[in-house]
PDB file of C-alpha atoms in Angstrom:
ATOM      1  CA  MET A1378     104.799 127.283 145.991  1.00 51.00           C
ATOM      2  CA  PRO A1379     103.905 130.970 146.528  1.00 49.00           C
ATOM      3  CA  CYS A1380     102.049 132.891 143.858  1.00 55.00           C
ATOM      4  CA  CYS A1381     103.821 135.655 141.912  1.00 54.00           C
ATOM      5  CA  CYS A1382     100.812 137.699 140.867  1.00 58.00           C
ATOM      6  CA  ARG A1383      99.722 140.803 142.813  1.00 54.00           C
ATOM      7  CA  HIS A1384      96.007 140.222 142.727  1.00 54.00           C
ATOM      8  CA  ARG A1385      94.320 141.193 145.991  1.00 53.00           C
ATOM      9  CA  LYS A1386      92.314 137.970 146.267  1.00 58.00           C
ATOM     10  CA  CYS A1387      95.087 135.670 145.166  1.00 59.00           C
ATOM     11  CA  PRO A1388      95.773 132.747 147.529  1.00 58.00           C
ATOM     12  CA  GLU A1389      99.219 132.227 148.935  1.00 63.00           C
ATOM     13  CA  ILE A1390      99.546 128.701 147.565  1.00 69.00           C
ATOM     14  CA  LEU A1391      99.059 127.901 143.896  1.00 77.00           C
ATOM     15  CA  ARG A1392      96.297 125.502 142.958  1.00 79.00           C
ATOM     16  CA  ARG A1393      97.549 122.409 141.146  1.00 83.00           C
ATOM     17  CA  VAL A1394      95.663 121.554 137.934  1.00 83.00           C
ATOM     18  CA  PRO A1395      96.170 118.721 135.440  1.00 82.00           C
ATOM     19  CA  ALA A1396      97.890 119.398 132.158  1.00 81.00           C
ATOM     20  CA  PHE A1397      96.048 119.839 128.846  1.00 80.00           C
ATOM     21  CA  THR A1398      92.847 121.095 130.477  1.00 82.00           C
ATOM     22  CA  VAL A1399      90.905 124.372 130.421  1.00 79.00           C
ATOM     23  CA  GLN A1400      92.123 125.159 133.929  1.00 81.00           C
ATOM     24  CA  VAL A1401      95.651 125.730 132.629  1.00 79.00           C
ATOM     25  CA  GLY A1402      94.627 129.184 131.353  1.00 80.00           C
ATOM     26  CA  GLN A1403      93.402 130.322 134.763  1.00 79.00           C
ATOM     27  CA  GLN A1404      95.349 132.491 137.195  1.00 77.00           C
ATOM     28  CA  CYS A1405      97.204 131.335 140.278  1.00 76.00           C
ATOM     29  CA  VAL A1406      97.534 127.727 139.133  1.00 81.00           C
ATOM     30  CA  GLN A1407     100.404 125.306 138.879  1.00 82.00           C
ATOM     31  CA  VAL A1408     100.295 122.772 136.024  1.00 84.00           C
ATOM     32  CA  CYS A1409     100.991 119.166 137.006  1.00 82.00           C
ATOM     33  CA  PRO A1410     102.956 117.256 134.374  1.00 80.00           C
ATOM     34  CA  PRO A1411     101.214 114.208 132.882  1.00 76.00           C
ATOM     35  CA  CYS A1412     102.112 110.762 134.137  1.00 72.00           C
ATOM     36  CA  ALA A1413     104.776 108.894 132.221  1.00 72.00           C
ATOM     37  CA  VAL A1414     103.464 106.066 130.073  1.00 71.00           C
ATOM     38  CA  PRO A1415     105.283 102.764 130.782  1.00 73.00           C
ATOM     39  CA  LEU A1416     105.871 101.925 127.129  1.00 73.00           C
ATOM     40  CA  PHE A1417     108.828  99.605 127.611  1.00 71.00           C
ATOM     41  CA  CYS A1418     107.749  97.855 130.809  1.00 76.00           C
ATOM     42  CA  ILE A1419     107.682  94.079 130.580  1.00 79.00           C
ATOM     43  CA  ARG A1420     104.178  92.636 130.480  1.00 78.00           C
ATOM     44  CA  PRO A1421     104.315  88.939 131.352  1.00 76.00           C
ATOM     45  CA  ARG A1422     101.519  86.574 130.429  1.00 76.00           C
ATOM     46  CA  THR A1423      99.011  85.754 133.132  1.00 75.00           C
ATOM     47  CA  HIS A1424      98.679  82.105 132.050  1.00 80.00           C
ATOM     48  CA  ILE A1425     101.084  79.386 130.998  1.00 84.00           C
ATOM     49  CA  SER A1426     101.599  78.705 127.326  1.00 84.00           C
ATOM     50  CA  SER A1427     100.018  75.833 125.464  1.00 87.00           C
ATOM     51  CA  PHE A1428     103.486  74.484 124.764  1.00 88.00           C
ATOM     52  CA  ARG A1429     104.271  74.064 128.452  1.00 89.00           C
ATOM     53  CA  ARG A1430     100.907  72.466 129.123  1.00 89.00           C
ATOM     54  CA  PHE A1431     101.308  69.955 126.282  1.00 89.00           C
ATOM     55  CA  PHE A1432     104.948  69.305 127.182  1.00 87.00           C
ATOM     56  CA  LEU A1433     104.142  68.512 130.810  1.00 87.00           C
ATOM     57  CA  ARG A1434     101.378  66.224 129.603  1.00 87.00           C
ATOM     58  CA  GLY A1435     103.858  64.328 127.423  1.00 85.00           C
ATOM     59  CA  ASP A1436     102.357  65.227 124.040  1.00 86.00           C
ATOM     60  CA  VAL A1437     105.499  66.877 122.651  1.00 85.00           C
ATOM     61  CA  PRO A1438     108.042  64.261 121.438  1.00 87.00           C
ATOM     62  CA  ILE A1439     111.167  65.940 122.839  1.00 84.00           C
ATOM     63  CA  SER A1440     113.333  65.673 125.919  1.00 82.00           C
ATOM     64  CA  ARG A1441     116.499  67.177 127.311  1.00 80.00           C
ATOM     65  CA  GLU A1442     119.695  65.832 125.736  1.00 74.00           C
ATOM     66  CA  TYR A1443     122.541  65.545 128.212  1.00 72.00           C
ATOM     67  CA  GLY A1444     126.079  65.220 126.988  1.00 62.00           C
ATOM     68  CA  PRO A1445     129.559  66.692 127.180  1.00 62.00           C
ATOM     69  CA  ARG A1446     130.044  70.373 127.752  1.00 59.00           C
ATOM     70  CA  GLY A1447     129.658  72.393 124.593  1.00 51.00           C
ATOM     71  CA  LEU A1448     126.985  70.105 123.111  1.00 54.00           C
ATOM     72  CA  GLN A1449     125.328  71.855 120.186  1.00 59.00           C
ATOM     73  CA  HIS A1450     121.879  70.252 120.451  1.00 67.00           C
ATOM     74  CA  PHE A1451     119.883  71.038 123.573  1.00 76.00           C
ATOM     75  CA  ILE A1452     116.889  68.798 122.814  1.00 83.00           C
ATOM     76  CA  LYS A1453     116.478  65.215 121.716  1.00 83.00           C
ATOM     77  CA  TRP A1454     113.731  64.392 119.243  1.00 85.00           C
ATOM     78  CA  HIS A1455     111.946  61.103 119.869  1.00 87.00           C
ATOM     79  CA  THR A1456     110.265  61.529 116.478  1.00 87.00           C
ATOM     80  CA  PRO A1457     112.227  63.179 113.641  1.00 86.00           C
ATOM     81  CA  PRO A1458     110.890  66.715 113.192  1.00 86.00           C
ATOM     82  CA  GLU A1459     110.359  66.242 109.444  1.00 86.00           C
ATOM     83  CA  GLN A1460     107.847  63.468 110.223  1.00 87.00           C
ATOM     84  CA  LEU A1461     105.705  65.603 112.529  1.00 86.00           C
ATOM     85  CA  VAL A1462     102.395  67.198 111.581  1.00 87.00           C
ATOM     86  CA  TYR A1463     103.491  70.813 111.110  1.00 86.00           C
ATOM     87  CA  GLU A1464      99.948  72.174 111.314  1.00 88.00           C
ATOM     88  CA  ARG A1465      99.830  70.957 114.900  1.00 89.00           C
ATOM     89  CA  PHE A1466     103.339  71.209 116.312  1.00 88.00           C
ATOM     90  CA  LEU A1467     104.826  74.331 114.678  1.00 90.00           C
ATOM     91  CA  PRO A1468     102.103  76.687 116.037  1.00 91.00           C
ATOM     92  CA  LEU A1469     102.507  74.928 119.379  1.00 91.00           C
ATOM     93  CA  PHE A1470     106.223  75.727 119.483  1.00 90.00           C
ATOM     94  CA  PHE A1471     105.593  79.323 118.380  1.00 91.00           C
ATOM     95  CA  ASP A1472     103.078  79.695 121.212  1.00 90.00           C
ATOM     96  CA  GLY A1473     105.913  78.906 123.608  1.00 88.00           C
ATOM     97  CA  LEU A1474     107.980  81.895 122.485  1.00 89.00           C
ATOM     98  CA  CYS A1475     106.513  83.786 125.457  1.00 89.00           C
ATOM     99  CA  GLU A1476     108.290  81.419 127.836  1.00 87.00           C
ATOM    100  CA  SER A1477     111.125  83.037 129.755  1.00 85.00           C
ATOM    101  CA  THR A1478     111.918  80.243 132.211  1.00 86.00           C
ATOM    102  CA  PHE A1479     114.371  77.382 131.883  1.00 85.00           C
ATOM    103  CA  PRO A1480     114.119  74.823 130.270  1.00 84.00           C
ATOM    104  CA  TYR A1481     110.945  75.660 128.331  1.00 87.00           C
ATOM    105  CA  ARG A1482     112.585  78.685 126.748  1.00 88.00           C
ATOM    106  CA  GLU A1483     115.409  76.550 125.300  1.00 87.00           C
ATOM    107  CA  PHE A1484     113.029  73.782 124.229  1.00 88.00           C
ATOM    108  CA  VAL A1485     110.945  76.241 122.241  1.00 89.00           C
ATOM    109  CA  ARG A1486     113.785  78.099 120.538  1.00 89.00           C
ATOM    110  CA  HIS A1487     115.755  75.000 119.578  1.00 89.00           C
ATOM    111  CA  GLY A1488     112.593  73.228 118.474  1.00 88.00           C
ATOM    112  CA  ILE A1489     111.537  76.064 116.170  1.00 90.00           C
ATOM    113  CA  SER A1490     115.024  76.226 114.678  1.00 88.00           C
ATOM    114  CA  ASP A1491     115.080  72.482 113.974  1.00 88.00           C
ATOM    115  CA  MET A1492     111.583  72.366 112.495  1.00 89.00           C
ATOM    116  CA  LEU A1493     112.166  75.331 110.194  1.00 89.00           C
ATOM    117  CA  ALA A1494     115.506  73.890 109.092  1.00 88.00           C
ATOM    118  CA  VAL A1495     114.175  70.502 107.964  1.00 87.00           C
ATOM    119  CA  GLY A1496     110.586  71.349 107.002  1.00 83.00           C
ATOM    120  CA  SER A1497     109.541  71.831 103.392  1.00 85.00           C
ATOM    121  CA  GLU A1498     108.239  75.130 102.107  1.00 85.00           C
ATOM    122  CA  GLN A1499     104.786  73.684 101.465  1.00 88.00           C
ATOM    123  CA  GLN A1500     104.486  72.328 105.014  1.00 86.00           C
ATOM    124  CA  ILE A1501     105.459  75.632 106.599  1.00 88.00           C
ATOM    125  CA  PHE A1502     103.386  77.715 104.170  1.00 88.00           C
ATOM    126  CA  GLN A1503     100.181  76.079 105.381  1.00 89.00           C
ATOM    127  CA  THR A1504     100.891  77.022 109.009  1.00 89.00           C
ATOM    128  CA  ILE A1505     101.496  80.754 108.483  1.00 90.00           C
ATOM    129  CA  PRO A1506      97.988  81.945 109.529  1.00 90.00           C
ATOM    130  CA  MET A1507      98.382  79.986 112.777  1.00 90.00           C
ATOM    131  CA  LEU A1508     101.780  81.542 113.585  1.00 90.00           C
ATOM    132  CA  ILE A1509     100.703  85.194 113.562  1.00 91.00           C
ATOM    133  CA  MET A1510      98.875  85.363 116.888  1.00 92.00           C
ATOM    134  CA  PRO A1511     101.619  83.552 118.876  1.00 91.00           C
ATOM    135  CA  MET A1512     104.246  85.912 117.429  1.00 90.00           C
ATOM    136  CA  ARG A1513     102.070  88.923 118.185  1.00 91.00           C
ATOM    137  CA  GLU A1514     101.580  87.833 121.796  1.00 89.00           C
ATOM    138  CA  ALA A1515     105.312  87.245 122.178  1.00 90.00           C
ATOM    139  CA  LEU A1516     106.085  90.725 120.853  1.00 89.00           C
ATOM    140  CA  ASN A1517     103.471  92.301 123.116  1.00 88.00           C
ATOM    141  CA  THR A1518     105.245  91.010 126.227  1.00 88.00           C
ATOM    142  CA  ARG A1519     107.806  93.793 125.596  1.00 86.00           C
ATOM    143  CA  ASN A1520     110.516  91.596 127.019  1.00 86.00           C
ATOM    144  CA  PRO A1521     113.674  92.358 124.959  1.00 86.00           C
ATOM    145  CA  ASP A1522     114.920  88.771 125.179  1.00 87.00           C
ATOM    146  CA  ILE A1523     111.575  87.360 123.985  1.00 89.00           C
ATOM    147  CA  ILE A1524     111.266  89.981 121.236  1.00 88.00           C
ATOM    148  CA  ILE A1525     114.741  89.177 119.897  1.00 90.00           C
ATOM    149  CA  ALA A1526     114.018  85.431 119.954  1.00 90.00           C
ATOM    150  CA  THR A1527     110.728  86.010 118.113  1.00 91.00           C
ATOM    151  CA  LEU A1528     112.395  88.151 115.467  1.00 91.00           C
ATOM    152  CA  ARG A1529     115.129  85.545 114.988  1.00 92.00           C
ATOM    153  CA  ALA A1530     112.434  82.920 114.418  1.00 91.00           C
ATOM    154  CA  LEU A1531     110.700  85.278 111.959  1.00 91.00           C
ATOM    155  CA  GLN A1532     113.954  85.785 110.069  1.00 91.00           C
ATOM    156  CA  GLN A1533     114.494  82.036 109.793  1.00 90.00           C
ATOM    157  CA  LEU A1534     110.890  81.665 108.664  1.00 91.00           C
ATOM    158  CA  LEU A1535     111.513  84.135 105.829  1.00 90.00           C
ATOM    159  CA  ARG A1536     114.517  82.140 104.635  1.00 89.00           C
ATOM    160  CA  VAL A1537     112.482  78.967 104.148  1.00 88.00           C
ATOM    161  CA  GLY A1538     111.268  79.947 100.689  1.00 85.00           C
ATOM    162  CA  PRO A1539     110.166  82.841  98.466  1.00 87.00           C
ATOM    163  CA  SER A1540     106.457  82.247  99.049  1.00 88.00           C
ATOM    164  CA  ILE A1541     106.736  82.731 102.831  1.00 89.00           C
ATOM    165  CA  GLY A1542     107.629  86.417 102.701  1.00 86.00           C
ATOM    166  CA  VAL A1543     104.802  87.212 100.265  1.00 88.00           C
ATOM    167  CA  ALA A1544     102.301  85.336 102.432  1.00 89.00           C
ATOM    168  CA  LEU A1545     103.307  87.399 105.495  1.00 89.00           C
ATOM    169  CA  VAL A1546     102.524  90.785 103.890  1.00 89.00           C
ATOM    170  CA  PRO A1547      98.791  90.784 104.823  1.00 90.00           C
ATOM    171  CA  TYR A1548      99.758  90.244 108.476  1.00 90.00           C
ATOM    172  CA  TYR A1549     102.046  93.273 108.837  1.00 89.00           C
ATOM    173  CA  ARG A1550      99.328  95.112 110.762  1.00 89.00           C
ATOM    174  CA  GLN A1551      99.583  92.514 113.524  1.00 89.00           C
ATOM    175  CA  LEU A1552     103.379  92.203 113.616  1.00 88.00           C
ATOM    176  CA  LEU A1553     104.820  95.648 112.903  1.00 89.00           C
ATOM    177  CA  PRO A1554     103.317  97.954 115.599  1.00 88.00           C
ATOM    178  CA  MET A1555     105.719  96.647 118.227  1.00 86.00           C
ATOM    179  CA  LEU A1556     108.632  96.856 115.776  1.00 86.00           C
ATOM    180  CA  ASN A1557     107.765 100.522 115.226  1.00 85.00           C
ATOM    181  CA  LEU A1558     108.069 101.071 118.986  1.00 84.00           C
ATOM    182  CA  TYR A1559     111.531  99.509 119.283  1.00 77.00           C
ATOM    183  CA  LYS A1560     113.007 100.602 115.954  1.00 79.00           C
ATOM    184  CA  GLN A1561     114.735 103.678 117.368  1.00 75.00           C
ATOM    185  CA  ARG A1562     116.188 101.955 120.438  1.00 69.00           C
ATOM    186  CA  ARG A1563     119.697 101.984 119.060  1.00 65.00           C
ATOM    187  CA  VAL A1564     122.938 102.787 120.862  1.00 63.00           C
ATOM    188  CA  ASN A1565     125.779 104.791 119.354  1.00 63.00           C
ATOM    189  CA  ILE A1566     128.973 103.183 120.664  1.00 62.00           C
ATOM    190  CA  CYS A1567     131.288 105.376 118.524  1.00 65.00           C
ATOM    191  CA  ASP A1568     134.665 103.666 118.105  1.00 62.00           C
ATOM    192  CA  ARG A1569     134.145 101.074 120.818  1.00 65.00           C
ATOM    193  CA  ILE A1570     133.636  97.360 120.224  1.00 62.00           C
ATOM    194  CA  ASP A1571     130.168  95.840 120.529  1.00 62.00           C
ATOM    195  CA  PHE A1572     130.549  92.702 122.650  1.00 62.00           C
ATOM    196  CA  ARG A1573     126.833  91.931 122.682  1.00 60.00           C
ATOM    197  CA  GLY A1574     127.048  90.144 119.337  1.00 57.00           C
ATOM    198  CA  GLY A1575     123.888  91.451 117.688  1.00 57.00           C
ATOM    199  CA  ARG A1576     121.778  91.305 120.844  1.00 71.00           C
ATOM    200  CA  ARG A1577     120.698  94.931 120.670  1.00 79.00           C
ATOM    201  CA  ILE A1578     116.979  95.045 120.055  1.00 81.00           C
ATOM    202  CA  GLY A1579     117.089  98.089 117.756  1.00 80.00           C
ATOM    203  CA  ASP A1580     119.567  96.429 115.395  1.00 82.00           C
ATOM    204  CA  VAL A1581     117.567  93.189 115.296  1.00 87.00           C
ATOM    205  CA  VAL A1582     114.370  95.119 114.512  1.00 87.00           C
ATOM    206  CA  ASN A1583     116.016  96.957 111.614  1.00 87.00           C
ATOM    207  CA  ASP A1584     117.472  93.724 110.223  1.00 88.00           C
ATOM    208  CA  THR A1585     114.031  92.111 110.391  1.00 89.00           C
ATOM    209  CA  LEU A1586     112.360  95.020 108.593  1.00 88.00           C
ATOM    210  CA  GLU A1587     114.926  94.861 105.817  1.00 87.00           C
ATOM    211  CA  MET A1588     114.372  91.123 105.403  1.00 89.00           C
ATOM    212  CA  LEU A1589     110.608  91.643 105.306  1.00 88.00           C
ATOM    213  CA  GLU A1590     111.077  94.117 102.466  1.00 88.00           C
ATOM    214  CA  ARG A1591     113.454  91.883 100.501  1.00 87.00           C
ATOM    215  CA  TYR A1592     111.366  88.732 100.797  1.00 88.00           C
ATOM    216  CA  GLY A1593     107.922  90.338 100.747  1.00 84.00           C
ATOM    217  CA  GLY A1594     107.658  91.197  97.081  1.00 83.00           C
ATOM    218  CA  ALA A1595     106.540  94.386  95.370  1.00 84.00           C
ATOM    219  CA  ASP A1596     103.975  95.461  97.987  1.00 85.00           C
ATOM    220  CA  ALA A1597     106.156  94.879 101.037  1.00 85.00           C
ATOM    221  CA  TYR A1598     107.740  98.329 101.230  1.00 86.00           C
ATOM    222  CA  LEU A1599     104.439 100.227 101.075  1.00 88.00           C
ATOM    223  CA  ASN A1600     102.942  98.098 103.827  1.00 87.00           C
ATOM    224  CA  ILE A1601     106.031  98.477 106.016  1.00 86.00           C
ATOM    225  CA  LYS A1602     106.117 102.229 105.446  1.00 86.00           C
ATOM    226  CA  TYR A1603     102.469 102.508 106.446  1.00 87.00           C
ATOM    227  CA  MET A1604     103.068 100.785 109.796  1.00 86.00           C
ATOM    228  CA  VAL A1605     106.629 102.063 110.423  1.00 84.00           C
ATOM    229  CA  PRO A1606     106.795 105.625 109.008  1.00 86.00           C
ATOM    230  CA  THR A1607     110.471 106.095 109.909  1.00 85.00           C
ATOM    231  CA  TYR A1608     111.595 103.077 107.907  1.00 82.00           C
ATOM    232  CA  GLU A1609     113.774 103.757 104.863  1.00 82.00           C
ATOM    233  CA  SER A1610     113.924 101.262 102.047  1.00 80.00           C
ATOM    234  CA  CYS A1611     117.016  99.083 101.721  1.00 74.00           C
ATOM    235  CA  VAL A1612     116.103  98.232  98.111  1.00 74.00           C
ATOM    236  CA  TYR A1613     115.163 101.559  96.504  1.00 72.00           C
ATOM    237  CA  ASN A1614     117.637 103.781  98.422  1.00 66.00           C
ATOM    238  CA  ARG A1615     120.862 102.108  97.384  1.00 59.00           C
TER     239      ARG A1615
END
């Protein structure tokens, strides 16, 4: 690119300098734009999950249930889920939320749904500190399918009982940074019909934040607002 100044000692070609440096104010320079940050690139895990390792070893009492087409239950429990030790198996299933391959992905998601559906509030309440890190790792993969599955599991976890939402408030600093990143990824479809059936990540994130505020008690909104500044209350702004 030729230079436009008329200085006698000016070179014919502009010197390229990085942006946001002192060299930008010099003459006869061309500013290079900064590199784009890959915020939404998928970051897969470098190691297999503990769920897959324990499942292949035969320590998880489930198997694939084969039946007629349209069967509702994907897995077969060899031990009823309500009789399992939740402190051991529920964190193990949550650790498998990072799985994106068949059939481990289906085993994990159906297993979490079944265990949260039949487990008592006291059993699940004791496992909450052990569920935070697996959910955080699943959200940090930045895979939209894994993030949506993790948020669906979090929503079902909030519905277990009133004490669950209050117990999750101290862990918002670990869970909400990734929700703040994806909160604005919403699509305006105008008057068209949405055939994705609630599979848009921005809508799922907003629904999860609203549930966290409703079930989290009096301090939930302040903690959400601190981590997600663009969030507007669904309780106080009616």
